[in-house]
């Protein structure tokens, strides 16, 4: 989200036309000019709940920009702290998304609620978790944010933190009771997502906290399969410590097939070292060696054949 200078209008009914004073109030809120903001609000000609053309209030703009003095000024002048614009976002959501912990604490002091959600089902905690703002996550959890919140697609704060590789936030959420194996609607778990993104530290923490190493998505792929295809070798090393399946998966293939298709020799060697069988065919009766033209990879998959043996 970006706040543009789209002009402000008052929310009194019917809405007044945009005024230079309302525009000035938004500018002051965005820039953190508290004395000017106070002057404008005290004039009685600018409503504390003025909205710009995107439906944002000056309080949202000040919260997004991290200006505590302006936030306090607007609240003292009667700004609606829990007002939501059409997307469902509130001042608390914007402050959390941007990692402004001091603003988040101030909003809570004056009665901000963690109950409000955006149109996609997200709240302040999902926003803070997605962007890895550990201090804000701690403040939100202390003030009653629900660790089990979900976007409409089923993504939890933990899932979003794993997607971004935010290890500190992952630990915080798990310590607050987040379910490590809760999946999105398509079956994707936090572990699968962290593995796909190559976040080895996140993968390590999730596994140590009980993540199911073989949890598969609706497409039948596991964390190991995805990491193998992408060549995320540090992730694979963490997964292999927990002995994941190297045999045929529900998608009709093996992690070794994925590694060969990905074309990373080191990945192929890692899986062979973990006893992946190069003679296991996929559902199309193809061996891993049938899926590559790389001599380097063929040499490790078929050493006997290439060396003139049987």
Short mmCIF file of C-alpha atoms in Angstrom, two decimals:
data_model
loop_
_atom_site.label_atom_id
_atom_site.label_comp_id
_atom_site.label_asym_id
_atom_site.label_seq_id
_atom_site.Cartn_x
_atom_site.Cartn_y
_atom_site.Cartn_z
CA UNK A 1 0.00 0.00 0.00
CA UNK A 2 1.19 3.50 -0.65
CA UNK A 3 -0.44 6.67 0.47
CA UNK A 4 -0.54 9.21 -2.30
CA UNK A 5 -1.49 12.80 -1.86
CA UNK A 6 -4.96 12.18 -3.25
CA UNK A 7 -6.54 15.02 -1.36
CA UNK A 8 -8.73 14.91 1.73
CA UNK A 9 -12.40 15.41 2.34
CA UNK A 10 -14.47 15.36 5.50
CA UNK A 11 -16.60 12.38 6.40
CA UNK A 12 -19.49 14.46 7.67
CA UNK A 13 -22.63 13.70 5.75
CA UNK A 14 -22.92 14.63 2.94
CA UNK A 15 -19.13 14.60 2.27
CA UNK A 16 -17.72 18.03 1.64
CA UNK A 17 -15.55 18.67 -1.37
CA UNK A 18 -11.81 18.26 -0.91
CA UNK A 19 -10.40 21.32 0.80
CA UNK A 20 -6.90 22.77 0.93
CA UNK A 21 -7.01 22.49 4.74
CA UNK A 22 -7.88 18.78 4.62
CA UNK A 23 -5.08 18.24 2.10
CA UNK A 24 -2.70 20.06 4.44
CA UNK A 25 -3.78 17.83 7.34
CA UNK A 26 -2.97 14.69 5.33
CA UNK A 27 0.37 16.15 4.31
CA UNK A 28 1.18 16.92 7.96
CA UNK A 29 0.16 13.40 9.06
CA UNK A 30 2.29 11.81 6.37
CA UNK A 31 5.34 13.98 7.02
CA UNK A 32 5.07 13.91 10.83
CA UNK A 33 4.50 17.63 11.21
CA UNK A 34 2.60 17.54 14.53
CA UNK A 35 2.53 21.33 15.17
CA UNK A 36 0.91 21.99 11.78
CA UNK A 37 -1.53 19.14 12.28
CA UNK A 38 -2.50 20.50 15.69
CA UNK A 39 -3.01 23.97 14.23
CA UNK A 40 -5.28 22.61 11.50
CA UNK A 41 -7.33 20.46 13.89
CA UNK A 42 -7.68 23.31 16.39
CA UNK A 43 -9.00 25.58 13.64
CA UNK A 44 -12.26 23.65 13.73
CA UNK A 45 -12.31 23.56 9.94
CA UNK A 46 -10.74 20.11 9.56
CA UNK A 47 -12.47 17.00 10.91
CA UNK A 48 -10.19 14.57 12.78
CA UNK A 49 -11.82 11.79 10.73
CA UNK A 50 -11.27 13.36 7.32
CA UNK A 51 -10.72 10.78 4.61
CA UNK A 52 -8.75 10.94 1.40
CA UNK A 53 -10.04 9.61 -1.91
CA UNK A 54 -8.86 6.08 -1.08
CA UNK A 55 -10.91 6.11 2.12
CA UNK A 56 -7.90 6.41 4.42
CA UNK A 57 -8.10 8.65 7.47
CA UNK A 58 -5.32 10.95 8.63
CA UNK A 59 -4.85 8.56 11.58
CA UNK A 60 -4.14 5.69 9.15
CA UNK A 61 -1.65 7.83 7.25
CA UNK A 62 0.15 8.87 10.44
CA UNK A 63 0.17 5.25 11.70
CA UNK A 64 1.50 3.91 8.40
CA UNK A 65 4.24 6.55 8.42
CA UNK A 66 5.16 5.87 12.07
CA UNK A 67 4.56 9.36 13.47
CA UNK A 68 3.61 8.88 17.13
CA UNK A 69 3.07 12.59 17.86
CA UNK A 70 0.62 12.92 14.98
CA UNK A 71 -1.17 9.72 15.95
CA UNK A 72 -1.61 11.01 19.50
CA UNK A 73 -2.74 14.42 18.27
CA UNK A 74 -5.45 12.88 16.08
CA UNK A 75 -6.67 10.55 18.83
CA UNK A 76 -6.87 13.44 21.32
CA UNK A 77 -8.94 15.34 18.77
CA UNK A 78 -11.41 12.47 18.61
CA UNK A 79 -10.27 10.45 15.57
CA UNK A 80 -12.01 7.05 15.35
CA UNK A 81 -9.20 4.67 16.30
CA UNK A 82 -10.86 1.56 14.88
CA UNK A 83 -12.19 3.08 11.67
CA UNK A 84 -11.79 0.72 8.69
CA UNK A 85 -11.52 1.82 5.10
CA UNK A 86 -13.25 -0.18 2.35
CA UNK A 87 -10.46 -2.77 2.20
CA UNK A 88 -10.98 -3.40 5.92
CA UNK A 89 -7.59 -1.97 6.93
CA UNK A 90 -7.37 0.06 10.13
CA UNK A 91 -4.70 2.27 11.70
CA UNK A 92 -3.49 -0.72 13.75
CA UNK A 93 -3.16 -2.83 10.60
CA UNK A 94 -1.01 -0.21 8.87
CA UNK A 95 1.23 0.40 11.88
CA UNK A 96 1.72 -3.37 12.25
CA UNK A 97 2.42 -3.90 8.55
CA UNK A 98 5.13 -1.23 8.64
CA UNK A 99 6.67 -2.43 11.93
CA UNK A 100 6.02 0.73 13.99
CA UNK A 101 5.91 -0.85 17.45
CA UNK A 102 5.71 2.49 19.29
CA UNK A 103 2.62 3.44 17.28
CA UNK A 104 1.07 -0.01 17.84
CA UNK A 105 1.55 0.36 21.62
CA UNK A 106 0.06 3.86 21.54
CA UNK A 107 -2.99 2.66 19.59
CA UNK A 108 -3.56 -0.09 22.16
CA UNK A 109 -3.34 2.47 24.99
CA UNK A 110 -6.31 4.23 23.45
CA UNK A 111 -8.40 1.15 22.80
CA UNK A 112 -7.44 -0.22 19.39
CA UNK A 113 -8.95 -3.64 18.68
CA UNK A 114 -7.22 -6.65 17.10
CA UNK A 115 -10.60 -8.03 15.97
CA UNK A 116 -10.87 -6.18 12.67
CA UNK A 117 -9.97 -7.95 9.43
CA UNK A 118 -9.26 -6.88 5.89
CA UNK A 119 -11.23 -8.18 2.92
CA UNK A 120 -8.78 -11.08 2.45
CA UNK A 121 -9.27 -12.10 6.09
CA UNK A 122 -6.00 -10.65 7.33
CA UNK A 123 -5.48 -8.73 10.55
CA UNK A 124 -2.69 -6.83 12.24
CA UNK A 125 -0.95 -10.07 13.30
CA UNK A 126 -0.93 -11.58 9.80
CA UNK A 127 0.54 -8.32 8.46
CA UNK A 128 3.27 -8.11 11.10
CA UNK A 129 4.12 -11.81 10.71
CA UNK A 130 4.34 -11.60 6.93
CA UNK A 131 6.90 -8.80 7.14
CA UNK A 132 8.85 -10.25 10.07
CA UNK A 133 8.23 -7.45 12.58
CA UNK A 134 9.08 -9.40 15.76
CA UNK A 135 8.57 -6.54 18.24
CA UNK A 136 5.14 -5.77 16.82
CA UNK A 137 4.19 -9.47 16.85
CA UNK A 138 5.11 -9.60 20.55
CA UNK A 139 3.02 -6.50 21.31
CA UNK A 140 0.04 -7.81 19.33
CA UNK A 141 0.11 -11.22 21.04
CA UNK A 142 0.27 -9.53 24.47
CA UNK A 143 -2.79 -7.49 23.54
CA UNK A 144 -4.99 -10.39 22.51
CA UNK A 145 -4.25 -10.92 18.81
CA UNK A 146 -5.38 -14.38 17.73
CA UNK A 147 -2.46 -16.61 16.74
CA UNK A 148 -4.95 -18.82 14.82
CA UNK A 149 -6.17 -16.02 12.50
CA UNK A 150 -6.38 -17.10 8.86
CA UNK A 151 -6.61 -15.40 5.51
CA UNK A 152 -9.52 -16.60 3.37
CA UNK A 153 -7.14 -19.04 1.64
CA UNK A 154 -6.29 -20.59 5.01
CA UNK A 155 -2.84 -19.00 5.45
CA UNK A 156 -2.00 -18.41 9.12
CA UNK A 157 0.46 -15.91 10.65
CA UNK A 158 2.88 -18.86 11.03
CA UNK A 159 2.53 -19.76 7.35
CA UNK A 160 3.26 -16.16 6.31
CA UNK A 161 6.25 -15.92 8.65
CA UNK A 162 7.61 -19.20 7.21
CA UNK A 163 7.13 -17.92 3.67
CA UNK A 164 9.32 -14.93 4.52
CA UNK A 165 11.85 -16.98 6.51
CA UNK A 166 11.26 -14.86 9.64
CA UNK A 167 12.72 -17.24 12.23
CA UNK A 168 12.20 -15.05 15.32
CA UNK A 169 8.54 -14.56 14.47
CA UNK A 170 8.13 -18.29 13.76
CA UNK A 171 9.44 -19.04 17.26
CA UNK A 172 7.16 -16.41 18.84
CA UNK A 173 4.06 -17.77 17.12
CA UNK A 174 4.85 -21.39 17.95
CA UNK A 175 5.47 -20.44 21.59
CA UNK A 176 2.05 -18.76 21.59
CA UNK A 177 0.32 -21.93 20.44
CA UNK A 178 0.37 -21.71 16.64
CA UNK A 179 -0.29 -25.13 15.07
CA UNK A 180 2.88 -26.15 13.24
CA UNK A 181 1.09 -28.45 10.77
CA UNK A 182 -1.91 -26.26 9.98
CA UNK A 183 -2.16 -26.08 6.19
CA UNK A 184 -3.55 -23.61 3.71
CA UNK A 185 -6.64 -24.68 1.76
CA UNK A 186 -4.45 -26.23 -0.96
CA UNK A 187 -2.71 -28.39 1.63
CA UNK A 188 0.46 -26.31 1.80
CA UNK A 189 2.06 -26.31 5.27
CA UNK A 190 4.48 -23.78 6.74
CA UNK A 191 7.31 -26.35 6.32
CA UNK A 192 6.52 -26.91 2.62
CA UNK A 193 6.47 -23.16 1.99
CA UNK A 194 9.71 -22.50 3.89
CA UNK A 195 11.38 -25.36 1.97
CA UNK A 196 10.21 -24.05 -1.39
CA UNK A 197 11.54 -20.58 -0.58
CA UNK A 198 14.93 -21.98 0.52
CA UNK A 199 14.72 -20.79 4.14
CA UNK A 200 16.89 -23.44 5.82
CA UNK A 201 16.81 -21.88 9.32
CA UNK A 202 13.02 -21.69 9.22
CA UNK A 203 12.87 -25.33 8.06
CA UNK A 204 15.14 -26.33 10.94
CA UNK A 205 13.01 -24.57 13.58
CA UNK A 206 9.74 -25.97 12.18
CA UNK A 207 11.12 -29.53 12.12
CA UNK A 208 12.41 -29.23 15.69
CA UNK A 209 8.96 -28.01 16.76
CA UNK A 210 7.23 -31.05 15.28
CA UNK A 211 6.48 -30.19 11.66
CA UNK A 212 5.43 -33.27 9.66
CA UNK A 213 8.41 -33.87 7.35
CA UNK A 214 6.27 -35.76 4.82
CA UNK A 215 3.17 -33.52 4.79
CA UNK A 216 2.09 -33.22 1.17
CA UNK A 217 0.08 -30.63 -0.70
CA UNK A 218 -3.01 -31.55 -2.68
CA UNK A 219 -0.71 -32.00 -5.68
CA UNK A 220 1.13 -34.77 -3.81
CA UNK A 221 4.47 -32.95 -3.44
CA UNK A 222 6.37 -32.81 -0.14
CA UNK A 223 8.84 -30.26 1.26
CA UNK A 224 11.75 -32.51 0.20
CA UNK A 225 10.37 -32.92 -3.33
CA UNK A 226 10.00 -29.15 -3.77
CA UNK A 227 13.41 -28.34 -2.27
CA UNK A 228 14.98 -30.99 -4.50
CA UNK A 229 13.42 -29.51 -7.63
CA UNK A 230 14.59 -26.03 -6.66
CA UNK A 231 18.08 -27.17 -5.64
CA UNK A 232 17.86 -25.74 -2.10
CA UNK A 233 20.63 -27.96 -0.73
CA UNK A 234 20.89 -26.39 2.74
CA UNK A 235 17.14 -27.03 3.18
CA UNK A 236 17.57 -30.63 1.97
CA UNK A 237 20.35 -31.18 4.52
CA UNK A 238 17.99 -30.08 7.33
CA UNK A 239 15.14 -32.25 6.02
CA UNK A 240 17.37 -35.33 5.67
CA UNK A 241 18.19 -35.17 9.41
CA UNK A 242 14.55 -36.16 9.95
CA UNK A 243 14.54 -39.09 7.48
CA UNK A 244 11.80 -37.95 5.08
CA UNK A 245 10.46 -40.32 2.45
CA UNK A 246 12.74 -40.71 -0.59
CA UNK A 247 10.37 -43.22 -2.22
CA UNK A 248 7.36 -42.76 -4.48
CA UNK A 249 5.08 -39.93 -3.34
CA UNK A 250 1.37 -39.37 -3.94
CA UNK A 251 2.28 -37.33 -7.02
CA UNK A 252 3.70 -40.49 -8.59
CA UNK A 253 7.31 -39.36 -8.47
CA UNK A 254 10.31 -39.28 -6.10
CA UNK A 255 12.46 -36.49 -4.74
CA UNK A 256 15.31 -37.88 -6.85
CA UNK A 257 13.24 -37.42 -10.00
CA UNK A 258 12.65 -33.80 -8.90
CA UNK A 259 16.36 -33.26 -8.27
CA UNK A 260 17.28 -34.62 -11.70
CA UNK A 261 14.67 -32.40 -13.37
CA UNK A 262 16.04 -29.45 -11.41
CA UNK A 263 19.49 -30.22 -12.79
CA UNK A 264 21.52 -29.64 -9.60
CA UNK A 265 24.26 -32.28 -9.29
CA UNK A 266 24.87 -31.57 -5.59
CA UNK A 267 21.16 -32.14 -4.88
CA UNK A 268 21.27 -35.49 -6.70
CA UNK A 269 24.35 -36.51 -4.69
CA UNK A 270 22.69 -35.52 -1.39
CA UNK A 271 19.67 -37.70 -2.13
CA UNK A 272 21.77 -40.65 -3.33
CA UNK A 273 23.70 -40.32 -0.06
CA UNK A 274 20.36 -40.61 1.76
CA UNK A 275 19.68 -43.93 -0.03
CA UNK A 276 17.34 -42.60 -2.71
CA UNK A 277 17.10 -45.42 -5.24
CA UNK A 278 18.00 -44.39 -8.82
CA UNK A 279 16.24 -47.55 -10.07
CA UNK A 280 12.79 -46.52 -8.76
CA UNK A 281 10.55 -45.52 -11.68
CA UNK A 282 7.90 -42.79 -11.54
CA UNK A 283 4.25 -43.31 -12.50
CA UNK A 284 5.21 -42.94 -16.17
CA UNK A 285 7.74 -45.79 -15.77
CA UNK A 286 10.65 -43.36 -16.13
CA UNK A 287 13.83 -43.71 -14.10
CA UNK A 288 15.48 -40.51 -12.81
CA UNK A 289 18.20 -41.04 -15.45
CA UNK A 290 15.55 -40.85 -18.20
CA UNK A 291 14.82 -37.23 -17.26
CA UNK A 292 18.22 -35.66 -17.94
CA UNK A 293 20.83 -35.27 -20.65
CA UNK A 294 23.49 -34.05 -18.24
CA UNK A 295 26.53 -36.32 -18.42
CA UNK A 296 27.61 -35.24 -14.94
CA UNK A 297 24.29 -36.31 -13.45
CA UNK A 298 24.07 -39.49 -15.56
CA UNK A 299 27.54 -40.45 -14.36
CA UNK A 300 26.38 -40.56 -10.72
CA UNK A 301 23.04 -42.19 -11.53
CA UNK A 302 24.47 -44.89 -13.82
CA UNK A 303 28.11 -45.26 -12.86
CA UNK A 304 28.28 -48.91 -13.93
CA UNK A 305 26.65 -48.36 -17.29
CA UNK A 306 28.91 -45.47 -18.21
CA UNK A 307 32.04 -47.25 -16.97
CA UNK A 308 31.41 -50.17 -19.27
CA UNK A 309 29.93 -52.46 -16.65
CA UNK A 310 26.58 -54.25 -16.90
#
